[in-house]
Tab-separated table of C-alpha atoms and ligand atoms in Angstrom:
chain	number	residue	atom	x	y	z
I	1	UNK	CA	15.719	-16.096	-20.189
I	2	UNK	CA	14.314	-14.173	-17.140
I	3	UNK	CA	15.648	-15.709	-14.259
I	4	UNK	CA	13.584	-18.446	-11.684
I	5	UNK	CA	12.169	-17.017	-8.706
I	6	UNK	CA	10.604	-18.035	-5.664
I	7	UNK	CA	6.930	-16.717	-5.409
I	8	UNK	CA	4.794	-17.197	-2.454
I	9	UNK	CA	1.105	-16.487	-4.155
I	10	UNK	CA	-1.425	-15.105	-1.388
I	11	UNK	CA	-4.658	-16.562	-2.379
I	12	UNK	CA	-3.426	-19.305	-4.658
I	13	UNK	CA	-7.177	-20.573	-4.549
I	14	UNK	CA	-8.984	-17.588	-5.804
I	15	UNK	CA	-10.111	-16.287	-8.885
I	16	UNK	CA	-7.205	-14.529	-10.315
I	17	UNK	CA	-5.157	-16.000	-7.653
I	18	UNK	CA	-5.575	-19.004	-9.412
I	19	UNK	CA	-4.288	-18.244	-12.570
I	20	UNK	CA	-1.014	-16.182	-11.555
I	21	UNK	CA	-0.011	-19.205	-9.807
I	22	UNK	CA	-0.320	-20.850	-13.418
I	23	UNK	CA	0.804	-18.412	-15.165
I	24	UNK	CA	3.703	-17.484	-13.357
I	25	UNK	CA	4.562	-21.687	-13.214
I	26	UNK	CA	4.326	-21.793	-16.667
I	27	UNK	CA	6.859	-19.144	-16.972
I	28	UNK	CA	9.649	-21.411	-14.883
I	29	UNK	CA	9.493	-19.565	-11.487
I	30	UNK	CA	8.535	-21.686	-8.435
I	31	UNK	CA	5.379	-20.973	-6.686
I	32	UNK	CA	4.244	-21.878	-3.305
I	33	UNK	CA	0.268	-21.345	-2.651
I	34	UNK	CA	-1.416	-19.757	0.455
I	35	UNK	CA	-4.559	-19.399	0.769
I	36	UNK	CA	-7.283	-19.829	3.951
I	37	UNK	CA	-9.901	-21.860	1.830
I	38	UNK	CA	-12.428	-19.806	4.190
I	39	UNK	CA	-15.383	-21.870	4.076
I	40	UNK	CA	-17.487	-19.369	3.373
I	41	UNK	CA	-16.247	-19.110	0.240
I	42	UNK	CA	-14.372	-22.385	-0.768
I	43	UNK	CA	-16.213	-26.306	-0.210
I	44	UNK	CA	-12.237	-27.839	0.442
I	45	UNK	CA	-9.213	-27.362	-2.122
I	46	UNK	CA	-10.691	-26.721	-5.718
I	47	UNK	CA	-9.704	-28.933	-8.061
I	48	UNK	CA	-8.156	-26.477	-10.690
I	49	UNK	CA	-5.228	-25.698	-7.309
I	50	UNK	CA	-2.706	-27.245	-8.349
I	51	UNK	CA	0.909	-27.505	-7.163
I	52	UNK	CA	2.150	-26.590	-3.300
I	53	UNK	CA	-0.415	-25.194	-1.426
I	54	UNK	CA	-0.131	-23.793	2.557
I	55	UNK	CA	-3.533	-23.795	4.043
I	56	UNK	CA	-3.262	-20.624	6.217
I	57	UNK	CA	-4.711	-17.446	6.738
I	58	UNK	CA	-2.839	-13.988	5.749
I	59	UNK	CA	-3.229	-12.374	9.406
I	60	UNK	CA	-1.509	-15.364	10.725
I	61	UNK	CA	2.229	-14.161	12.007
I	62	UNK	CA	3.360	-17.617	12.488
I	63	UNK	CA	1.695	-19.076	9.458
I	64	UNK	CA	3.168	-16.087	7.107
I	65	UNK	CA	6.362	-16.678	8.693
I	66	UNK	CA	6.865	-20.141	7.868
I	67	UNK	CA	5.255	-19.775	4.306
I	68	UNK	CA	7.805	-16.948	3.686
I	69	UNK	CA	11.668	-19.488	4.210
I	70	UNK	CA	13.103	-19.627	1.176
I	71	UNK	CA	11.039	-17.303	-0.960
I	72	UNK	CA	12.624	-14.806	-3.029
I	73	UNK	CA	9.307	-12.365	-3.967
I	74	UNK	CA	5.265	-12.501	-2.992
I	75	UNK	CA	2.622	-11.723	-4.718
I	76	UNK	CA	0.000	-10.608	-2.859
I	77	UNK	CA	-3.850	-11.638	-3.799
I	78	UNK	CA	-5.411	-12.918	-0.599
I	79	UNK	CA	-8.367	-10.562	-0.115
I	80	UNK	CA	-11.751	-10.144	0.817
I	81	UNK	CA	-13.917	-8.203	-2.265
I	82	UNK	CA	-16.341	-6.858	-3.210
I	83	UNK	CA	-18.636	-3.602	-2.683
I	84	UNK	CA	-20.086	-5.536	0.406
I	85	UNK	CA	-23.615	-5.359	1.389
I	86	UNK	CA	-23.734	-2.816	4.270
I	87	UNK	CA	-21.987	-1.222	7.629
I	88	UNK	CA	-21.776	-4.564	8.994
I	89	UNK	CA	-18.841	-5.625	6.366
I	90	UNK	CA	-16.766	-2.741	7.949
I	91	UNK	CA	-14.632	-4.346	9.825
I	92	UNK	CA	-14.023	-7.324	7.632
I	93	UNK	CA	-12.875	-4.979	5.031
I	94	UNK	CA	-10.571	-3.427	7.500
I	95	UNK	CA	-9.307	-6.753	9.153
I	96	UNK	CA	-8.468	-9.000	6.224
I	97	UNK	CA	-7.299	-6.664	3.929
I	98	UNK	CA	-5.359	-4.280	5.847
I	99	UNK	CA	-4.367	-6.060	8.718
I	100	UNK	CA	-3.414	-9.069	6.298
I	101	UNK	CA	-1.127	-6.976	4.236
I	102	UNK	CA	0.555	-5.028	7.353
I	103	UNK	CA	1.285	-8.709	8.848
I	104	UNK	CA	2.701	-9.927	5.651
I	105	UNK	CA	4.968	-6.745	5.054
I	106	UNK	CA	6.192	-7.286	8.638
I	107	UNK	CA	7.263	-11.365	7.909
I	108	UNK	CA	8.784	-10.038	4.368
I	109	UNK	CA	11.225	-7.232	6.121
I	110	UNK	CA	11.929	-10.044	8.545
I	111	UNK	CA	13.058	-12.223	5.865
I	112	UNK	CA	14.701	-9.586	4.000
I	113	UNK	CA	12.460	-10.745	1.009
I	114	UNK	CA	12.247	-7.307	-1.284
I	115	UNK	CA	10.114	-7.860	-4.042
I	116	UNK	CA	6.558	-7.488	-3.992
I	117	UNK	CA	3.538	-7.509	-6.416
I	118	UNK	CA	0.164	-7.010	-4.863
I	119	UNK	CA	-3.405	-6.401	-6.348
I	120	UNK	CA	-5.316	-2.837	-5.991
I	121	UNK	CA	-7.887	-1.665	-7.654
I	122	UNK	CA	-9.248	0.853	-9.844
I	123	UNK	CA	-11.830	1.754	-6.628
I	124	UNK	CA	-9.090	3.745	-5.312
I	125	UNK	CA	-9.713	6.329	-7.606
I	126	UNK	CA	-13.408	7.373	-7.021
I	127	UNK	CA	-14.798	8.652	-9.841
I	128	UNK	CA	-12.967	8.045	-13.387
I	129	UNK	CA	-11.776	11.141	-15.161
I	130	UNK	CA	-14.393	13.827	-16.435
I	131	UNK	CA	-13.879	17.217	-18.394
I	132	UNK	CA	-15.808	20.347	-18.370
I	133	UNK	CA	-16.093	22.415	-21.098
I	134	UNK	CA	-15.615	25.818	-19.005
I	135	UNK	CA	-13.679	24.090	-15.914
I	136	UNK	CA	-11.014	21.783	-17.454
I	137	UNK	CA	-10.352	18.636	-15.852
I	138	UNK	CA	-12.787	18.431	-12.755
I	139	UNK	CA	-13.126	15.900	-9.847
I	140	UNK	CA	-17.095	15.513	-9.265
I	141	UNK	CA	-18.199	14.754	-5.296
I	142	UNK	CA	-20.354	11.128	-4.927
I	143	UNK	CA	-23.446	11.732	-7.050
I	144	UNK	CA	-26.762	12.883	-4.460
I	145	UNK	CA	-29.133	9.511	-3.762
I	146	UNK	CA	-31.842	12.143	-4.562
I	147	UNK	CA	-30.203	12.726	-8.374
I	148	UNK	CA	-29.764	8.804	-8.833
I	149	UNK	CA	-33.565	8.518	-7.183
I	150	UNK	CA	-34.666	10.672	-10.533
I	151	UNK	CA	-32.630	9.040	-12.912
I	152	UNK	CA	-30.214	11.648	-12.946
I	153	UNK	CA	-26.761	9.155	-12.782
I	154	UNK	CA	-24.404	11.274	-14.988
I	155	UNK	CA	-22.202	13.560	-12.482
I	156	UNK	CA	-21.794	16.988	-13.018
I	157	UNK	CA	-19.530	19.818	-12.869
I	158	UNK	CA	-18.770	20.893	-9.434
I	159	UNK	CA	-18.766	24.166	-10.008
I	160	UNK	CA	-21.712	24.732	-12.679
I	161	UNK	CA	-23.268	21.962	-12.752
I	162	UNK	CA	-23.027	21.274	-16.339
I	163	UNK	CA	-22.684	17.797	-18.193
I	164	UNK	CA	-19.516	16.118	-17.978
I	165	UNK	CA	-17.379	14.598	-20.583
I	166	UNK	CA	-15.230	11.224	-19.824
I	167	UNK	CA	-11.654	10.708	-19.909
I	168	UNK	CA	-9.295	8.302	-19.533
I	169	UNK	CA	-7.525	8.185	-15.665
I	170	UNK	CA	-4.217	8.042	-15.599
I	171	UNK	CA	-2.368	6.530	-12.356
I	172	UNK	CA	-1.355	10.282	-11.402
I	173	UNK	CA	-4.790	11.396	-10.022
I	174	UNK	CA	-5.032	11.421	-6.547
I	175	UNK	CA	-6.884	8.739	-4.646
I	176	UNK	CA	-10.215	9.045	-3.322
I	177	UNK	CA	-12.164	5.631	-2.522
I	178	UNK	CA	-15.626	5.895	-1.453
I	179	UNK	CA	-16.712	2.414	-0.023
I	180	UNK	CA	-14.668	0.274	2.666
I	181	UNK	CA	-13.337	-1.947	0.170
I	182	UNK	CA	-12.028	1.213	-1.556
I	183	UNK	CA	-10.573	2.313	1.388
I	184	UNK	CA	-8.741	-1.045	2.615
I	185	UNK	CA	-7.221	-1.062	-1.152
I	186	UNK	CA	-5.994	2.315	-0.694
I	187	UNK	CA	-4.662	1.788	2.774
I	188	UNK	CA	-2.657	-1.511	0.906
I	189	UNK	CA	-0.718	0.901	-1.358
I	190	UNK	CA	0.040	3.135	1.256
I	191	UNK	CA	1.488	0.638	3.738
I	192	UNK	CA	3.285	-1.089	0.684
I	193	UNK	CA	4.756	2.596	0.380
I	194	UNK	CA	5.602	2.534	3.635
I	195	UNK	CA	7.434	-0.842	3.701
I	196	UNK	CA	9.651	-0.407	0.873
I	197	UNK	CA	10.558	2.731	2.476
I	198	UNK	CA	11.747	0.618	5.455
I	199	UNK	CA	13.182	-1.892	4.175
I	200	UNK	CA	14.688	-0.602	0.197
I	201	UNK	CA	12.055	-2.931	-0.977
I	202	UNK	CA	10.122	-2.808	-4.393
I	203	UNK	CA	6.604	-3.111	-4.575
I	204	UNK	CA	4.145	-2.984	-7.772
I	205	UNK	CA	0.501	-1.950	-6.980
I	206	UNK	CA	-1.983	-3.337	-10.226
I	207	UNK	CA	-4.735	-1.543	-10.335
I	208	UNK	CA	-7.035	-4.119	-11.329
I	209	UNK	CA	-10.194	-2.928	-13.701
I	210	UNK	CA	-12.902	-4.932	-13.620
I	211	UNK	CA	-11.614	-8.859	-13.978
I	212	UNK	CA	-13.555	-11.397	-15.372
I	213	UNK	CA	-13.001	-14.940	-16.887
I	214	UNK	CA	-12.965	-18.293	-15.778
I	215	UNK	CA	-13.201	-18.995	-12.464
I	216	UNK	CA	-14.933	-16.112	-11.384
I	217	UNK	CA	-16.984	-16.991	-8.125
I	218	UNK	CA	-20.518	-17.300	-8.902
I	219	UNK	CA	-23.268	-14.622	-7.733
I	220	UNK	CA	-22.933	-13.420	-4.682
I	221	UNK	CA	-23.111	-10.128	-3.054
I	222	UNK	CA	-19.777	-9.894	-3.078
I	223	UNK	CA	-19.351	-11.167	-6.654
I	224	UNK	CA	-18.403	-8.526	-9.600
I	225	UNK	CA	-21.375	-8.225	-12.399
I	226	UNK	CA	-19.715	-10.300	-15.122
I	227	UNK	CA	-20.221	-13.460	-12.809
I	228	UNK	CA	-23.401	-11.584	-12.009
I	229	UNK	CA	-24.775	-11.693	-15.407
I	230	UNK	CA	-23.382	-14.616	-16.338
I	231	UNK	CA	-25.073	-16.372	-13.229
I	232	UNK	CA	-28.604	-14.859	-13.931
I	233	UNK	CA	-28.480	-16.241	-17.724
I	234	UNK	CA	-28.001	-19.823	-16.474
I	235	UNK	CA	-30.764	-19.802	-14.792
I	236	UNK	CA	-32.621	-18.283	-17.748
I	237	UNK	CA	-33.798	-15.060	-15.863
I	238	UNK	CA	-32.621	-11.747	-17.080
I	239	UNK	CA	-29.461	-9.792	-16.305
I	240	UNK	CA	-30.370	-6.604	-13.977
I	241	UNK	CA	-28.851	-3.609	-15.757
I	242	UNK	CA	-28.568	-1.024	-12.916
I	243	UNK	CA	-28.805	3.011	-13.245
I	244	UNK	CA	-29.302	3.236	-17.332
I	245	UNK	CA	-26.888	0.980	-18.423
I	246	UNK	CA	-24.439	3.798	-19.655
I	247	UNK	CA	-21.993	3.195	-16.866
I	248	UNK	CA	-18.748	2.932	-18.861
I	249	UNK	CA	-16.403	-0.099	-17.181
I	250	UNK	CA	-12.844	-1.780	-18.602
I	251	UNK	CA	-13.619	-5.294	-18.502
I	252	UNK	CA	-10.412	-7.234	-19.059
I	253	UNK	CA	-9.789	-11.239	-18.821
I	254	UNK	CA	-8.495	-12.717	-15.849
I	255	UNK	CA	-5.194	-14.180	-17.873
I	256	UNK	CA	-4.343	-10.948	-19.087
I	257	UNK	CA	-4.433	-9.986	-15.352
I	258	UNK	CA	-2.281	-12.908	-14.789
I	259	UNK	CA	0.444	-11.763	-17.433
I	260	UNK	CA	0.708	-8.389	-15.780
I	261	UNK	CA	1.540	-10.193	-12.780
I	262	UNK	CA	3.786	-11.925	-13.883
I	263	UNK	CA	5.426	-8.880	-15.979
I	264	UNK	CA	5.175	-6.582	-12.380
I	265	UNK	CA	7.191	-9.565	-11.016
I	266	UNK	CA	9.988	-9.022	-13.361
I	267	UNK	CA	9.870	-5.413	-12.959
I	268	UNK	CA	10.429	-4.988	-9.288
I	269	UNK	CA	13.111	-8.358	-10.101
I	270	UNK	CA	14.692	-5.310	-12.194
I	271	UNK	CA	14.109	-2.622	-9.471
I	272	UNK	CA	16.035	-4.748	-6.591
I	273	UNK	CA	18.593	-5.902	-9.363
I	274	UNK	CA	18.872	-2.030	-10.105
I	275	UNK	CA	19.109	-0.232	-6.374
I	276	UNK	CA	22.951	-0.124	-6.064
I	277	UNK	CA	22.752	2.978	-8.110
I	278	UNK	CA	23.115	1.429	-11.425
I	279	UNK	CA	20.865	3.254	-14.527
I	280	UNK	CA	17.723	1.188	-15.443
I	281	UNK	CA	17.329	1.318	-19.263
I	282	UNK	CA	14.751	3.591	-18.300
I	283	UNK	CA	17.183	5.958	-17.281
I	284	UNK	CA	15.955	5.897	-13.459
I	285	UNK	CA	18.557	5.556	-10.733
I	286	UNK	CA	18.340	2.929	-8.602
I	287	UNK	CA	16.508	4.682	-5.680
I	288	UNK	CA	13.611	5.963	-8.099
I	289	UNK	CA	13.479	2.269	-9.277
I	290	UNK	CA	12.930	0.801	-6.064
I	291	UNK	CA	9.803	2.372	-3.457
I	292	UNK	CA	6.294	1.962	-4.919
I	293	UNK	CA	4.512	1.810	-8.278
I	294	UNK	CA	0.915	1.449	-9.413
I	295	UNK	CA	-0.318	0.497	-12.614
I	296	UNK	CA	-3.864	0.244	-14.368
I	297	UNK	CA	-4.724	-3.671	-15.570
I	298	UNK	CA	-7.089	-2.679	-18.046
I	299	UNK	CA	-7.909	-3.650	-21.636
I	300	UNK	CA	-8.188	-0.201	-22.975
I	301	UNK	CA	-11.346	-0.860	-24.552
I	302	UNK	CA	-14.157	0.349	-22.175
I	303	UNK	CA	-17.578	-0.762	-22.418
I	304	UNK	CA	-21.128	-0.060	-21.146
I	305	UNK	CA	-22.256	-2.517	-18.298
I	306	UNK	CA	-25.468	-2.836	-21.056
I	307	UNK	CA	-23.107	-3.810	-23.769
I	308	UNK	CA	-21.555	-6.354	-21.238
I	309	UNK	CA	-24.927	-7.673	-20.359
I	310	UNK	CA	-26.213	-8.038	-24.172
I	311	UNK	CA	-23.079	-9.486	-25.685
I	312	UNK	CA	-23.013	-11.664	-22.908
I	313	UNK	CA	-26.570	-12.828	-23.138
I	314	UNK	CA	-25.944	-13.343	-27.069
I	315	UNK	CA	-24.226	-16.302	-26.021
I	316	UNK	CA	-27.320	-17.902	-24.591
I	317	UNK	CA	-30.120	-17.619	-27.199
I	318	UNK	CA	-32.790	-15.388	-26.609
I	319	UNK	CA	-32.736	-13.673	-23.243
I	320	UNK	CA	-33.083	-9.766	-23.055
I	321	UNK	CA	-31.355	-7.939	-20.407
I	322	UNK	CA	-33.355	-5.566	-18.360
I	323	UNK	CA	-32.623	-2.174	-17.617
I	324	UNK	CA	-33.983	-1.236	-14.083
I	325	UNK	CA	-33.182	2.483	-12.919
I	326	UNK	CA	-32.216	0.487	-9.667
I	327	UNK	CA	-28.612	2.186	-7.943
I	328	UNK	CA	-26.632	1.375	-5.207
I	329	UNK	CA	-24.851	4.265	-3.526
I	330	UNK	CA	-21.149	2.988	-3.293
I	331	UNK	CA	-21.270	2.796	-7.367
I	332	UNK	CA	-18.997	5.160	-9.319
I	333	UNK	CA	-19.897	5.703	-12.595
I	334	UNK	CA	-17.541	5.477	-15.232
I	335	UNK	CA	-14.236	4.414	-14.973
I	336	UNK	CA	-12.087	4.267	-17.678
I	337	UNK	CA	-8.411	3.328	-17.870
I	338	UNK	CA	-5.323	4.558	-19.433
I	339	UNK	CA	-3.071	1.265	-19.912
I	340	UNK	CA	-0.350	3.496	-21.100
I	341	UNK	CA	1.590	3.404	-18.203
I	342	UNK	CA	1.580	-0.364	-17.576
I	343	UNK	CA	2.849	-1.093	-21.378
I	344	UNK	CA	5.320	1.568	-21.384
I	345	UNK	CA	6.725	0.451	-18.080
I	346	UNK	CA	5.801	-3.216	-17.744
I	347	UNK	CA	5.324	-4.569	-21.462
I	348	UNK	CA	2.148	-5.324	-20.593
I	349	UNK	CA	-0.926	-5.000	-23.393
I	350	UNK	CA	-4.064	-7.060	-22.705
I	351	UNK	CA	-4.407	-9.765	-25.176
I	352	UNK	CA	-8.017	-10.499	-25.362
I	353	UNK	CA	-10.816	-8.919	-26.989
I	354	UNK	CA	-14.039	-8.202	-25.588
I	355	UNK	CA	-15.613	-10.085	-27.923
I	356	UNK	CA	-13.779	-12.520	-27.828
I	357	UNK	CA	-13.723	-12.667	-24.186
I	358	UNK	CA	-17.138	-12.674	-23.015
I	359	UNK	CA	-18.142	-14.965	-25.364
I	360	UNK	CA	-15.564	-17.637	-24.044
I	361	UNK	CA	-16.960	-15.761	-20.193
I	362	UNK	CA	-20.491	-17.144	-21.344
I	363	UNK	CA	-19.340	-20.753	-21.232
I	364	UNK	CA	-15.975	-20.641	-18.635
I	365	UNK	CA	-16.561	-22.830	-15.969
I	366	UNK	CA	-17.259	-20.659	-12.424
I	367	UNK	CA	-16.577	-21.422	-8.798
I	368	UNK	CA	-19.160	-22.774	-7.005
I	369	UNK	CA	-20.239	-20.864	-4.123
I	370	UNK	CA	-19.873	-22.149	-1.036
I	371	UNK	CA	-22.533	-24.020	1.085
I	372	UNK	CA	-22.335	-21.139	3.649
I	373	UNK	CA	-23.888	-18.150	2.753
I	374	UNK	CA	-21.730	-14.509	2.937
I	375	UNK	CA	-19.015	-15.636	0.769
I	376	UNK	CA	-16.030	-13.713	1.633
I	377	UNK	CA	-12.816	-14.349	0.804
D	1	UD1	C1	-15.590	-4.289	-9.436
D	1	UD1	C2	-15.465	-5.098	-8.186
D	1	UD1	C3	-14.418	-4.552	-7.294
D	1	UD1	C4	-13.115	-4.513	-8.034
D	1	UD1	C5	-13.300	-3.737	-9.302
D	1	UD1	C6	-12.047	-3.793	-10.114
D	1	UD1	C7	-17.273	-6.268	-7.129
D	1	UD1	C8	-18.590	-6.173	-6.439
D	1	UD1	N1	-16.722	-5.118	-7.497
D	1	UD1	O1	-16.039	-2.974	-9.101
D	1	UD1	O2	-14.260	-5.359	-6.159
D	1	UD1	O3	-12.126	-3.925	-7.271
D	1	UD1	O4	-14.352	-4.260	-10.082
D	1	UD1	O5	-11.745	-5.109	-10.449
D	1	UD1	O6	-16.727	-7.335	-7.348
D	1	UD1	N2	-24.384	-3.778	-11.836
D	1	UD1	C9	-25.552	-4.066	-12.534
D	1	UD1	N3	-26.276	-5.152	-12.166
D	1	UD1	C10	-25.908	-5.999	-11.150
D	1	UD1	C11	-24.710	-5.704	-10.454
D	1	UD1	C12	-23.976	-4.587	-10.822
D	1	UD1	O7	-25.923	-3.340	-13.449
D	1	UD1	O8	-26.614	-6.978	-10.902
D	1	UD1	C13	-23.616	-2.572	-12.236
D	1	UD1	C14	-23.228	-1.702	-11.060
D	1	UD1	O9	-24.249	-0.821	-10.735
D	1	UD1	C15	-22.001	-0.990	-11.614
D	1	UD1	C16	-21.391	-2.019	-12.577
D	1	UD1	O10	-22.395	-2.973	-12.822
D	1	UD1	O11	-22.373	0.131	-12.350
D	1	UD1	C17	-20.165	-2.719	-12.048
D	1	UD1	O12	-20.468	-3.277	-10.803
D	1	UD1	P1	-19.493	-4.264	-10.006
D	1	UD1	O13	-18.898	-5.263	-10.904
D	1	UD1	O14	-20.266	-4.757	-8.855
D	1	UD1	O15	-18.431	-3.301	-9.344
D	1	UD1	P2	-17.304	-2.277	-9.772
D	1	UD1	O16	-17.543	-1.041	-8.998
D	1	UD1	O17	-17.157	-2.091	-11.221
């Protein structure tokens, strides 16, 4: 039996949040909650928190500090998401999620607590993998408003211009975010490197793909397009499609993203366990153990956001989605994941189907949104 730890859970409330905290009860270890309940995105404590519960805010030094006696590992999920709507989210981005995360890394070498788990995202990487035919593996620039203006969403070859074929990206690329949510996840994996330089920590970056289940806040402009969807087909109007609904996404369930969690857990357990120069079975020494890791959370079965947004609306009768041409310039467009890494490393394979998924997704309870408008979180 994997031993019981002491887990503080940043954004215990949330949407995935949520279920780690379950998950990670369920599997013995002893989880304490935080989570600001901002009311512009929560209307109190939701009823599915359950279990110990601080009601503070991440960038809070003295709040962190006193949420962080006695634990033995965090896992960090408080953030605000999202593509945001414009310049104006800027600093939000910047405050909550990167501020939040430095001030929590501070309290955690203070406490000498080592093990971390926090959540990324597949943003970081820009554009997903594409091959040329005459240039090998190329990296294409954000696509011209002008191109997506005519229709023309594929991106092409950098050098000639040519059609692009996609690939799966691996957690070896280098990083390029193009939006301030991007950026702030980026910024999180570098000042995780940074910490468990400092202090001989471990931390596990999950590079969540595109998370949906129960749960998931309902539409809002800072909700992802499952919820989106799903939210539109309630109400009995049509799903949006954007670009030409060929956009190629990993859509995998939110307790899947849970069990990675709580499988990252247990690997940087391992890592600390590891760093007094002992061989992991891996056949890493204990200071390659240690420092930072990312991983891809993905199912490994992309889909089209159209094939989300028809077998999603098969679960409610006879609404058509609509393809609309619209774009919005902080999109990539395909992103596909190799989950090789995380199940060679962590043990972790996604469990659910897509079809199996989304059809559950089509009747999963949702958060409610909040009475304020601007949900953030
Ligand atoms: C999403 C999340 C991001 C998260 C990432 C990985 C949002 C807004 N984005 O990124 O925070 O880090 O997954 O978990 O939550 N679309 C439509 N119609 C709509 C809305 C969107 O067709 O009404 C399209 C978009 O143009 C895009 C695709 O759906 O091509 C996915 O959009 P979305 O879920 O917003 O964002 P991701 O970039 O995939």
């Amino acid at each position: 039996l994997a031993k019981v730890m002491r887990v503080l859970v940043t954004g215990a409330a949330g949407f995935i949040g949520s279920h780690i905290a379950e998950t990670m009860r369920a599997a013995g270890h002893d989880v304490r909650g935080l989570d600001s309940l901002t009311p512009a995105v929560h209307n109190g404590r939701p009823d599915y928190v359950t279990g110990e519960l601080v009601v503070a805010d991440v960038r809070d030094p003295a709040a962190v500090n006193e949420a962080l006696a006695g634990m033995d590992a965090v896992c960090h999920q408080a953030a605000m998401v999202g593509l945001g709507v414009d310049l104006s989210d800027l600093p939000a981005y910047a405050d909550v999620n990167v501020t939040g995360t430095a001030v929590l890394l501070e309290a955690m070498g203070r406490h000498g607590i080592p093990r971390l788990v926090f959540a990324s995202s597949m943003v970081a990487y820009g554009e997903g993998a594409y091959d040329c035919a005459t240039h090998g593996r190329v990296r294409p620039s954000p696509r011209h408003p002008a191109d997506l203006a005519a229709g023309r969403f594929e991106p092409r070859c950098p050098s000639c211009a040519q059609p692009l074929t996609t690939t799966t990206v691996g957690e070896e690329v280098p990083l390029d975010p193009r939006n301030a949510y991007a950026a702030s996840k980026v910024a999180q994996e570098h000042l995780s490197a940074s910490w468990a330089r400092l202090t001989g920590g471990a931390a596990v970056g999950l590079r969540y793909h595109n998370v949906y289940g129960p749960r998931m806040p309902r539409d809002t402009p800072y909700s992802g397009v499952a919820a989106i969807f799903r939210s539109c087909l309630e109400n009995g109007v049509p799903p949006r499609v954007f670009e030409d609904g060929g956009q190629r996404r990993d859509f995998v369930h939110v307790r899947d993203v849970a069990q990675a969690n709580l499988l990252a857990l247990e690997a940087v357990d391992r890592a600390v366990t590891d760093s007094d120069g002992h061989t992991d079975p891996d056949g890493h020494t204990g200071a390659e153990a240690g420092g930072l890791r990312c991983y891809n959370v993905a199912s490994g079965e992309p889909h089209t956001v159209g094939e989300m947004a028809s077998t999603l609306a098969a679960g409610f009768g006879d609404i058509e989605p609509v393809v609309t041409g619209e774009f919005r310039l902080g999109d990539v467009r395909h992103i596909v994941a190799s989950p090789d890494r995380a199940a060679r490393d962590l043990g972790f394979r996604a469990q659910i189907r897509f079809a199996e998924g989304i059809a559950e997704f089509a009747h999963a309870p949702l958060r409610e949104p909040a009475t304020l408008t601007g949900a953030r979180s």
